[in-house]
């Protein structure tokens, strides 16, 4: 780790950020900044959840060879775009002499630096970024509803208590409402700690099942079956990188945020670890269960064995108690807007009503179409294609307009490719996911 930290500092000095006329890093006021290792732990924790359990199903869709290459390429490409987003955010802050600004605000100000004909859309993109952030968090909550219900249903069914999936989701609703009414974020810390502990225990139990027997080699598992599976593979892989939504917050709260980015920065090292875990979970999982691999690897575990039941219950509890933490981001965005625009409506009663509504909103699609696989690929393709790929490309393209694109305008060509690739992931992934919903 010392070598990586040293190299990160070396990259920082080569970039020459300290020579800028205004250094945003010096004007950030963080009450309790996180160290290098604490930030790394938060990054890893944010990406090891329901998404990683879907990686065997992602590998099933495209075959082992394309899966490994695809995970590395998509993960590396998304990481590069996230670093571009952070560099753009710092550049916007430097130009406007601010220590830090939210993603949506940076997007708006970056577009105002771009072509004149495009500047009128700055307000639209400001609200689009906030809308996609809220949609992403609530979409994750919908997936949590379905994931917890499907895993608990298998356990209940084994013990003779047959409950329909929709009814199981409905049973979870009042409990999630009660947990989501907790106002103080500090009171959620024990839930987060508990979630982390049971997640580690569940991962250990799953790996035990994946390696307990010899994996059967089959040439068919190496091959791509249908081209239409590629968009869903991309969407699932993007969804698995759940920490995308908190990258800016992690960078902001870091004790030395310069070490967060760069070729050997914390984000790059963390994503290498995360992508390695994706491969280690996805490839053996698909080899183990083949074409029978389900949307979450926990659903493939034998229902009659206590260890398998423990793994399903562990992950169910982990995501159940992670629900209010995911929901809190959407709540904060909406509540701040409400207080700013209509202070008279920001009462204690409306606070509770908003918290209840933010449980009912993700509950509605979950109980209407309780399909875990299409949900995961849809949210990854719809939200993260925009938030992690398209929007960073647009920000960067506008910031260097009109004459700062470098030799042969390589920055402009790079940004156009990023935006084009992100839009392909968006439209193809959403289209194929909707088709799968309709077919189911």
PDB file of N, CA and C in Angstrom, residues 323-370:
ATOM      1  N   UNK A 323     -31.217  -0.697   3.264  1.00  0.00           N
ATOM      2  CA  UNK A 323     -32.272   0.036   2.569  1.00  0.00           C
ATOM      3  C   UNK A 323     -32.355   1.497   3.010  1.00  0.00           C
ATOM      4  N   UNK A 324     -32.435   1.796   4.322  1.00  0.00           N
ATOM      5  CA  UNK A 324     -32.541   3.216   4.711  1.00  0.00           C
ATOM      6  C   UNK A 324     -31.316   4.039   4.352  1.00  0.00           C
ATOM      7  N   UNK A 325     -30.139   3.421   4.298  1.00  0.00           N
ATOM      8  CA  UNK A 325     -28.934   4.156   3.911  1.00  0.00           C
ATOM      9  C   UNK A 325     -28.986   4.529   2.435  1.00  0.00           C
ATOM     10  N   UNK A 326     -29.470   3.620   1.587  1.00  0.00           N
ATOM     11  CA  UNK A 326     -29.647   3.937   0.175  1.00  0.00           C
ATOM     12  C   UNK A 326     -30.741   4.995   0.003  1.00  0.00           C
ATOM     13  N   UNK A 327     -31.803   4.859   0.754  1.00  0.00           N
ATOM     14  CA  UNK A 327     -32.939   5.761   0.665  1.00  0.00           C
ATOM     15  C   UNK A 327     -32.594   7.161   1.153  1.00  0.00           C
ATOM     16  N   UNK A 328     -31.612   7.258   2.057  1.00  0.00           N
ATOM     17  CA  UNK A 328     -31.263   8.539   2.677  1.00  0.00           C
ATOM     18  C   UNK A 328     -30.757   9.536   1.637  1.00  0.00           C
ATOM     19  N   UNK A 329     -30.049   9.064   0.625  1.00  0.00           N
ATOM     20  CA  UNK A 329     -29.510   9.958  -0.407  1.00  0.00           C
ATOM     21  C   UNK A 329     -30.647  10.639  -1.158  1.00  0.00           C
ATOM     22  N   UNK A 330     -31.651   9.854  -1.579  1.00  0.00           N
ATOM     23  CA  UNK A 330     -32.801  10.429  -2.273  1.00  0.00           C
ATOM     24  C   UNK A 330     -33.570  11.372  -1.357  1.00  0.00           C
ATOM     25  N   UNK A 331     -33.720  10.970  -0.107  1.00  0.00           N
ATOM     26  CA  UNK A 331     -34.427  11.826   0.864  1.00  0.00           C
ATOM     27  C   UNK A 331     -33.734  13.183   1.010  1.00  0.00           C
ATOM     28  N   UNK A 332     -32.427  13.177   1.149  1.00  0.00           N
ATOM     29  CA  UNK A 332     -31.683  14.422   1.328  1.00  0.00           C
ATOM     30  C   UNK A 332     -31.847  15.357   0.140  1.00  0.00           C
ATOM     31  N   UNK A 333     -31.756  14.822  -1.069  1.00  0.00           N
ATOM     32  CA  UNK A 333     -31.892  15.645  -2.270  1.00  0.00           C
ATOM     33  C   UNK A 333     -33.272  16.298  -2.341  1.00  0.00           C
ATOM     34  N   UNK A 334     -34.320  15.506  -2.095  1.00  0.00           N
ATOM     35  CA  UNK A 334     -35.685  16.027  -2.189  1.00  0.00           C
ATOM     36  C   UNK A 334     -35.999  16.980  -1.032  1.00  0.00           C
ATOM     37  N   UNK A 335     -35.573  16.632   0.177  1.00  0.00           N
ATOM     38  CA  UNK A 335     -35.888  17.454   1.352  1.00  0.00           C
ATOM     39  C   UNK A 335     -35.204  18.819   1.280  1.00  0.00           C
ATOM     40  N   UNK A 336     -33.961  18.850   0.771  1.00  0.00           N
ATOM     41  CA  UNK A 336     -33.272  20.136   0.624  1.00  0.00           C
ATOM     42  C   UNK A 336     -33.996  21.034  -0.370  1.00  0.00           C
ATOM     43  N   UNK A 337     -34.459  20.436  -1.474  1.00  0.00           N
ATOM     44  CA  UNK A 337     -35.211  21.202  -2.464  1.00  0.00           C
ATOM     45  C   UNK A 337     -36.500  21.749  -1.862  1.00  0.00           C
ATOM     46  N   UNK A 338     -37.191  20.923  -1.081  1.00  0.00           N
ATOM     47  CA  UNK A 338     -38.457  21.328  -0.472  1.00  0.00           C
ATOM     48  C   UNK A 338     -38.251  22.480   0.504  1.00  0.00           C
ATOM     49  N   UNK A 339     -37.224  22.383   1.345  1.00  0.00           N
ATOM     50  CA  UNK A 339     -36.959  23.447   2.321  1.00  0.00           C
ATOM     51  C   UNK A 339     -36.564  24.752   1.645  1.00  0.00           C
ATOM     52  N   UNK A 340     -35.852  24.637   0.519  1.00  0.00           N
ATOM     53  CA  UNK A 340     -35.381  25.830  -0.177  1.00  0.00           C
ATOM     54  C   UNK A 340     -36.517  26.535  -0.913  1.00  0.00           C
ATOM     55  N   UNK A 341     -37.412  25.768  -1.534  1.00  0.00           N
ATOM     56  CA  UNK A 341     -38.450  26.349  -2.374  1.00  0.00           C
ATOM     57  C   UNK A 341     -39.731  26.642  -1.606  1.00  0.00           C
ATOM     58  N   UNK A 342     -40.063  25.801  -0.631  1.00  0.00           N
ATOM     59  CA  UNK A 342     -41.310  26.002   0.127  1.00  0.00           C
ATOM     60  C   UNK A 342     -41.053  25.747   1.612  1.00  0.00           C
ATOM     61  N   UNK A 343     -40.398  26.704   2.290  1.00  0.00           N
ATOM     62  CA  UNK A 343     -40.060  26.494   3.712  1.00  0.00           C
ATOM     63  C   UNK A 343     -41.283  26.200   4.574  1.00  0.00           C
ATOM     64  N   UNK A 344     -42.436  26.751   4.204  1.00  0.00           N
ATOM     65  CA  UNK A 344     -43.641  26.556   5.014  1.00  0.00           C
ATOM     66  C   UNK A 344     -44.119  25.098   4.982  1.00  0.00           C
ATOM     67  N   UNK A 345     -43.758  24.386   3.915  1.00  0.00           N
ATOM     68  CA  UNK A 345     -44.174  22.981   3.798  1.00  0.00           C
ATOM     69  C   UNK A 345     -43.213  22.013   4.478  1.00  0.00           C
ATOM     70  N   UNK A 346     -42.043  22.514   4.834  1.00  0.00           N
ATOM     71  CA  UNK A 346     -41.019  21.644   5.435  1.00  0.00           C
ATOM     72  C   UNK A 346     -41.274  21.471   6.922  1.00  0.00           C
ATOM     73  N   UNK A 347     -42.377  20.801   7.259  1.00  0.00           N
ATOM     74  CA  UNK A 347     -42.749  20.557   8.646  1.00  0.00           C
ATOM     75  C   UNK A 347     -42.384  19.138   9.049  1.00  0.00           C
ATOM     76  N   UNK A 348     -42.556  18.853  10.330  1.00  0.00           N
ATOM     77  CA  UNK A 348     -42.257  17.512  10.821  1.00  0.00           C
ATOM     78  C   UNK A 348     -43.175  16.477  10.176  1.00  0.00           C
ATOM     79  N   UNK A 349     -44.438  16.862   9.972  1.00  0.00           N
ATOM     80  CA  UNK A 349     -45.374  15.937   9.347  1.00  0.00           C
ATOM     81  C   UNK A 349     -45.004  15.614   7.907  1.00  0.00           C
ATOM     82  N   UNK A 350     -44.623  16.654   7.148  1.00  0.00           N
ATOM     83  CA  UNK A 350     -44.231  16.416   5.757  1.00  0.00           C
ATOM     84  C   UNK A 350     -42.931  15.632   5.677  1.00  0.00           C
ATOM     85  N   UNK A 351     -42.071  15.779   6.703  1.00  0.00           N
ATOM     86  CA  UNK A 351     -40.835  14.998   6.757  1.00  0.00           C
ATOM     87  C   UNK A 351     -41.147  13.509   6.831  1.00  0.00           C
ATOM     88  N   UNK A 352     -42.065  13.143   7.728  1.00  0.00           N
ATOM     89  CA  UNK A 352     -42.444  11.736   7.859  1.00  0.00           C
ATOM     90  C   UNK A 352     -43.167  11.231   6.613  1.00  0.00           C
ATOM     91  N   UNK A 353     -44.022  12.080   6.034  1.00  0.00           N
ATOM     92  CA  UNK A 353     -44.731  11.676   4.822  1.00  0.00           C
ATOM     93  C   UNK A 353     -43.759  11.406   3.677  1.00  0.00           C
ATOM     94  N   UNK A 354     -42.716  12.244   3.562  1.00  0.00           N
ATOM     95  CA  UNK A 354     -41.716  12.040   2.517  1.00  0.00           C
ATOM     96  C   UNK A 354     -40.972  10.737   2.734  1.00  0.00           C
ATOM     97  N   UNK A 355     -40.615  10.446   3.967  1.00  0.00           N
ATOM     98  CA  UNK A 355     -39.889   9.206   4.255  1.00  0.00           C
ATOM     99  C   UNK A 355     -40.742   7.972   3.928  1.00  0.00           C
ATOM    100  N   UNK A 356     -42.037   8.061   4.232  1.00  0.00           N
ATOM    101  CA  UNK A 356     -42.932   6.944   3.920  1.00  0.00           C
ATOM    102  C   UNK A 356     -43.094   6.812   2.404  1.00  0.00           C
ATOM    103  N   UNK A 357     -43.243   7.973   1.725  1.00  0.00           N
ATOM    104  CA  UNK A 357     -43.414   7.950   0.267  1.00  0.00           C
ATOM    105  C   UNK A 357     -42.200   7.344  -0.428  1.00  0.00           C
ATOM    106  N   UNK A 358     -40.993   7.599   0.116  1.00  0.00           N
ATOM    107  CA  UNK A 358     -39.771   7.087  -0.504  1.00  0.00           C
ATOM    108  C   UNK A 358     -39.568   5.593  -0.247  1.00  0.00           C
ATOM    109  N   UNK A 359     -40.445   4.991   0.546  1.00  0.00           N
ATOM    110  CA  UNK A 359     -40.483   3.529   0.653  1.00  0.00           C
ATOM    111  C   UNK A 359     -41.554   2.973  -0.280  1.00  0.00           C
ATOM    112  N   UNK A 360     -42.677   3.692  -0.379  1.00  0.00           N
ATOM    113  CA  UNK A 360     -43.768   3.236  -1.233  1.00  0.00           C
ATOM    114  C   UNK A 360     -43.396   3.304  -2.714  1.00  0.00           C
ATOM    115  N   UNK A 361     -42.610   4.319  -3.102  1.00  0.00           N
ATOM    116  CA  UNK A 361     -42.245   4.476  -4.513  1.00  0.00           C
ATOM    117  C   UNK A 361     -41.437   3.279  -5.022  1.00  0.00           C
ATOM    118  N   UNK A 362     -40.359   2.847  -4.359  1.00  0.00           N
ATOM    119  CA  UNK A 362     -39.658   1.641  -4.847  1.00  0.00           C
ATOM    120  C   UNK A 362     -40.443   0.352  -4.624  1.00  0.00           C
ATOM    121  N   UNK A 363     -41.362   0.359  -3.646  1.00  0.00           N
ATOM    122  CA  UNK A 363     -42.186  -0.837  -3.413  1.00  0.00           C
ATOM    123  C   UNK A 363     -43.093  -1.117  -4.612  1.00  0.00           C
ATOM    124  N   UNK A 364     -43.634  -0.051  -5.217  1.00  0.00           N
ATOM    125  CA  UNK A 364     -44.620  -0.211  -6.294  1.00  0.00           C
ATOM    126  C   UNK A 364     -44.078  -1.005  -7.485  1.00  0.00           C
ATOM    127  N   UNK A 365     -42.935  -0.630  -8.086  1.00  0.00           N
ATOM    128  CA  UNK A 365     -42.428  -1.457  -9.203  1.00  0.00           C
ATOM    129  C   UNK A 365     -41.961  -2.825  -8.752  1.00  0.00           C
ATOM    130  N   UNK A 366     -41.461  -2.925  -7.509  1.00  0.00           N
ATOM    131  CA  UNK A 366     -40.986  -4.225  -7.019  1.00  0.00           C
ATOM    132  C   UNK A 366     -42.129  -5.225  -6.925  1.00  0.00           C
ATOM    133  N   UNK A 367     -43.268  -4.793  -6.400  1.00  0.00           N
ATOM    134  CA  UNK A 367     -44.394  -5.711  -6.245  1.00  0.00           C
ATOM    135  C   UNK A 367     -45.131  -5.908  -7.564  1.00  0.00           C
ATOM    136  N   UNK A 368     -45.011  -4.946  -8.481  1.00  0.00           N
ATOM    137  CA  UNK A 368     -45.686  -5.067  -9.778  1.00  0.00           C
ATOM    138  C   UNK A 368     -44.959  -6.039 -10.697  1.00  0.00           C
ATOM    139  N   UNK A 369     -43.619  -5.891 -10.773  1.00  0.00           N
ATOM    140  CA  UNK A 369     -42.820  -6.762 -11.652  1.00  0.00           C
ATOM    141  C   UNK A 369     -41.626  -7.287 -10.850  1.00  0.00           C
ATOM    142  N   UNK A 370     -41.834  -8.301 -10.015  1.00  0.00           N
ATOM    143  CA  UNK A 370     -40.748  -8.786  -9.148  1.00  0.00           C
ATOM    144  C   UNK A 370     -39.751  -9.679  -9.881  1.00  0.00           C
TER     145      UNK A 370
END
